[in-house]
């Protein structure tokens, strides 16, 4: 059943006051497939801590490359997220395809509910607790998700994509390379008519074990093949 956005938002913020299920040094590596065909790889990391406009912040990064012949791409994202309220403070996205580069940087100011794009005059309205797309993935890892519930989250920093609807559709075991399986929470994340599927391990780390991302040439599946955290290196089934 749908849940009132205000109630859900309050509950999620309360949960985020507890310890995060990730820490600096965590690196997740993925293989990408289009159907049964390998098409690339990706890495997602909690790279470091930094001061962003005076606020202690996580720096999250995602980098990947691949795609089918004729549509090869390389992409990079970096997200600066305050550790207190877990709001996005800055976001950078770079996409390279066919020799063309599409690059954007954003400065996000939660206190004034505004954001601006670097090099572009003016600013725009943002929600009071904004998140970019990479920060949103880490936010879900820390949120108290319950099977059968749908959460309406008006938190994407570009308000035209809100609300983000997150449905916890059930528990599923995800097959991993080598034949192992991992129990996961299965999520559907929908924004402006586009749905992405996410499987988070049903444990304290809430690792994104698999992601199914709709792209112009079809849905690409990212499957976790290794995870490294401070003092620990293991496969997802380890």
Coordinates of C-alpha atoms in Angstrom, one line a residue:
X1 CA 0.0 0.0 0.0
X2 CA 1.2 3.6 -0.6
X3 CA 2.5 5.3 2.5
X4 CA 2.1 9.0 3.3
X5 CA 5.3 10.8 2.1
X6 CA 5.7 12.8 5.3
X7 CA 5.5 9.8 7.6
X8 CA 7.9 7.9 5.5
X9 CA 10.3 10.8 5.2
X10 CA 10.4 11.3 8.9
X11 CA 11.0 7.6 9.6
X12 CA 13.9 7.4 7.0
X13 CA 15.6 10.5 8.5
X14 CA 15.4 8.9 12.0
X15 CA 17.0 5.7 10.7
X16 CA 19.8 7.6 9.0
X17 CA 20.9 9.0 12.4
X18 CA 22.2 5.5 13.1
X19 CA 25.5 4.1 11.8
X20 CA 25.7 3.9 8.0
X21 CA 26.1 0.4 6.4
X22 CA 29.0 1.7 4.3
X23 CA 32.3 3.4 5.1
X24 CA 35.3 5.0 3.3
X25 CA 37.2 2.5 1.3
X26 CA 34.3 0.3 0.2
X27 CA 34.5 -0.5 -3.5
X28 CA 32.0 -2.5 -5.4
X29 CA 32.7 -3.9 -8.9
X30 CA 30.1 -5.0 -11.4
X31 CA 29.9 -6.8 -14.7
X32 CA 27.4 -5.4 -17.1
X33 CA 25.3 -7.5 -19.5
X34 CA 22.7 -6.8 -22.2
X35 CA 20.6 -10.0 -22.0
X36 CA 23.2 -12.7 -22.0
X37 CA 26.0 -10.6 -23.7
X38 CA 28.7 -8.9 -21.7
X39 CA 28.8 -5.2 -22.5
X40 CA 31.1 -3.6 -19.9
X41 CA 31.9 -3.1 -16.3
X42 CA 31.4 -0.5 -13.5
X43 CA 32.8 0.4 -10.1
X44 CA 31.1 2.2 -7.3
X45 CA 33.1 3.5 -4.3
X46 CA 33.0 5.4 -1.1
X47 CA 36.2 7.2 -2.1
X48 CA 37.0 9.6 0.8
X49 CA 35.7 12.1 3.3
X50 CA 35.9 15.8 2.4
X51 CA 34.8 19.3 3.6
X52 CA 32.2 20.7 1.2
X53 CA 31.3 24.3 2.0
X54 CA 32.3 23.6 5.6
X55 CA 30.3 20.4 5.9
X56 CA 31.8 17.0 6.5
X57 CA 30.9 14.9 3.5
X58 CA 31.1 11.5 1.9
X59 CA 32.5 11.5 -1.6
X60 CA 30.9 8.7 -3.7
X61 CA 32.1 7.9 -7.2
X62 CA 30.8 5.7 -10.0
X63 CA 32.7 4.9 -13.2
X64 CA 31.9 2.5 -16.0
X65 CA 32.4 1.8 -19.7
X66 CA 30.8 -0.4 -22.2
X67 CA 27.7 -0.8 -24.3
X68 CA 26.9 -2.7 -27.5
X69 CA 28.8 -2.0 -30.8
X70 CA 28.0 1.4 -32.1
X71 CA 26.8 2.6 -28.7
X72 CA 30.0 2.4 -26.6
X73 CA 30.0 4.8 -23.7
X74 CA 32.1 5.9 -20.7
X75 CA 30.5 7.6 -17.8
X76 CA 31.7 9.0 -14.5
X77 CA 29.7 10.4 -11.5
X78 CA 30.9 12.0 -8.3
X79 CA 28.6 13.0 -5.4
X80 CA 29.4 15.0 -2.3
X81 CA 26.9 14.2 0.4
X82 CA 26.8 15.7 3.9
X83 CA 27.1 13.1 6.7
X84 CA 24.6 14.8 9.0
X85 CA 21.4 15.2 7.2
X86 CA 22.5 13.1 4.2
X87 CA 21.8 15.8 1.6
X88 CA 23.6 16.2 -1.7
X89 CA 25.9 19.3 -1.7
X90 CA 27.6 18.9 -5.1
X91 CA 27.2 16.5 -8.0
X92 CA 29.3 16.0 -11.2
X93 CA 28.3 13.8 -14.2
X94 CA 30.4 13.1 -17.3
X95 CA 29.3 11.0 -20.3
X96 CA 31.5 10.3 -23.3
X97 CA 30.0 8.6 -26.4
X98 CA 31.2 8.5 -30.0
X99 CA 33.8 11.2 -29.3
X100 CA 31.2 13.5 -27.8
X101 CA 31.4 14.6 -24.2
X102 CA 28.3 15.6 -22.1
X103 CA 29.5 17.1 -18.8
X104 CA 27.6 18.8 -16.0
X105 CA 28.4 20.0 -12.5
X106 CA 25.9 21.1 -10.0
X107 CA 26.1 23.0 -6.7
X108 CA 23.2 22.1 -4.4
X109 CA 22.3 24.2 -1.4
X110 CA 19.8 22.4 0.9
X111 CA 19.4 25.3 3.3
X112 CA 18.0 27.5 0.7
X113 CA 16.4 24.7 -1.4
X114 CA 18.1 25.8 -4.6
X115 CA 20.7 24.4 -7.0
X116 CA 22.7 25.8 -9.9
X117 CA 24.6 24.4 -12.7
X118 CA 28.3 25.4 -13.0
X119 CA 28.8 27.8 -15.9
X120 CA 25.1 28.5 -16.3
X121 CA 23.6 31.7 -15.0
X122 CA 20.7 31.6 -12.5
X123 CA 19.5 28.9 -10.1
X124 CA 16.5 26.6 -9.7
X125 CA 14.3 25.3 -6.9
X126 CA 15.3 22.1 -5.1
X127 CA 13.5 20.1 -2.4
X128 CA 14.5 20.7 1.2
X129 CA 16.4 17.5 1.5
X130 CA 17.9 16.9 -2.0
X131 CA 19.7 13.9 -3.4
X132 CA 21.3 13.2 -6.7
X133 CA 21.1 9.8 -8.4
X134 CA 24.3 8.3 -6.9
X135 CA 23.5 9.6 -3.4
X136 CA 20.0 8.1 -3.7
X137 CA 21.4 4.6 -4.1
X138 CA 23.4 5.0 -0.8
X139 CA 20.4 6.5 0.9
X140 CA 18.3 3.4 0.1
X141 CA 21.0 1.2 1.7
X142 CA 20.5 3.0 5.0
X143 CA 16.7 3.3 4.8
X144 CA 14.3 1.0 6.8
X145 CA 12.6 -0.7 3.9
X146 CA 9.8 -3.1 4.5
X147 CA 8.5 -5.8 2.1
X148 CA 5.1 -4.8 0.6
X149 CA 5.5 -1.1 1.2
X150 CA 5.7 1.7 -1.3
X151 CA 7.6 4.9 -0.4
X152 CA 7.0 8.2 -2.1
X153 CA 10.2 10.3 -1.8
X154 CA 10.2 13.9 -3.2
X155 CA 14.0 14.2 -2.8
X156 CA 15.6 14.3 -6.3
X157 CA 17.4 17.6 -6.6
X158 CA 15.7 18.4 -9.9
X159 CA 12.1 18.7 -8.8
X160 CA 10.5 17.7 -12.1
X161 CA 11.4 14.1 -11.5
X162 CA 9.7 13.9 -8.1
X163 CA 8.3 12.1 -6.3
X164 CA 10.6 9.0 -6.6
X165 CA 8.4 5.9 -5.9
X166 CA 10.3 3.0 -4.2
X167 CA 8.3 -0.2 -4.0
X168 CA 9.7 -3.1 -2.0
X169 CA 8.2 -5.9 -4.0
X170 CA 9.6 -8.9 -2.1
X171 CA 12.6 -11.0 -1.3
X172 CA 14.5 -12.8 -4.0
X173 CA 17.7 -14.8 -4.2
X174 CA 20.1 -13.4 -6.8
X175 CA 22.4 -15.7 -8.7
X176 CA 26.1 -14.7 -8.5
X177 CA 29.0 -15.7 -10.7
X178 CA 30.3 -19.1 -9.5
X179 CA 26.8 -20.4 -8.7
X180 CA 26.3 -18.9 -5.3
X181 CA 23.1 -17.0 -4.4
X182 CA 22.4 -14.1 -2.1
X183 CA 19.1 -13.3 -0.4
X184 CA 18.0 -9.7 -1.4
X185 CA 15.3 -7.2 -1.0
X186 CA 13.8 -6.5 -4.5
X187 CA 13.0 -2.9 -5.3
X188 CA 11.3 -1.0 -8.1
X189 CA 12.4 2.6 -8.3
X190 CA 10.2 4.8 -10.6
X191 CA 10.7 8.4 -11.6
X192 CA 8.6 10.1 -14.4
X193 CA 7.5 6.9 -15.9
X194 CA 10.9 5.2 -16.0
X195 CA 11.5 2.2 -13.7
X196 CA 14.9 0.9 -12.5
X197 CA 15.1 -2.4 -10.5
X198 CA 17.5 -2.7 -7.5
X199 CA 18.3 -5.8 -5.4
X200 CA 19.9 -5.0 -2.0
X201 CA 21.4 -7.8 0.1
X202 CA 19.1 -8.6 3.0
X203 CA 21.8 -8.1 5.7
X204 CA 23.4 -5.2 7.6
X205 CA 25.6 -4.1 4.6
X206 CA 22.7 -3.8 2.1
X207 CA 25.0 -4.2 -0.8
X208 CA 23.5 -3.4 -4.2
X209 CA 23.9 -7.0 -5.5
X210 CA 22.2 -6.3 -8.9
X211 CA 20.8 -3.3 -10.8
X212 CA 18.7 -3.3 -13.9
X213 CA 18.9 0.0 -15.7
X214 CA 16.8 1.0 -18.7
X215 CA 18.8 2.6 -21.5
X216 CA 18.0 3.6 -25.1
X217 CA 19.4 0.3 -26.5
X218 CA 17.7 -2.0 -23.9
X219 CA 18.0 -2.9 -20.2
X220 CA 21.5 -3.4 -18.9
X221 CA 22.0 -5.6 -15.8
X222 CA 24.9 -4.8 -13.4
X223 CA 25.8 -7.8 -11.3
X224 CA 28.1 -7.4 -8.3
X225 CA 31.2 -9.6 -8.7
X226 CA 33.4 -8.4 -5.9
X227 CA 33.3 -6.0 -2.9
X228 CA 36.1 -4.5 -0.9
X229 CA 35.8 -2.7 2.4
X230 CA 38.4 -1.5 4.9
X231 CA 40.2 -4.6 6.2
X232 CA 38.1 -6.9 4.2
X233 CA 38.1 -8.2 0.6
X234 CA 35.6 -10.8 -0.5
X235 CA 33.1 -11.9 -3.1
X236 CA 29.4 -11.1 -2.6
X237 CA 28.8 -14.6 -1.2
X238 CA 31.9 -14.6 1.1

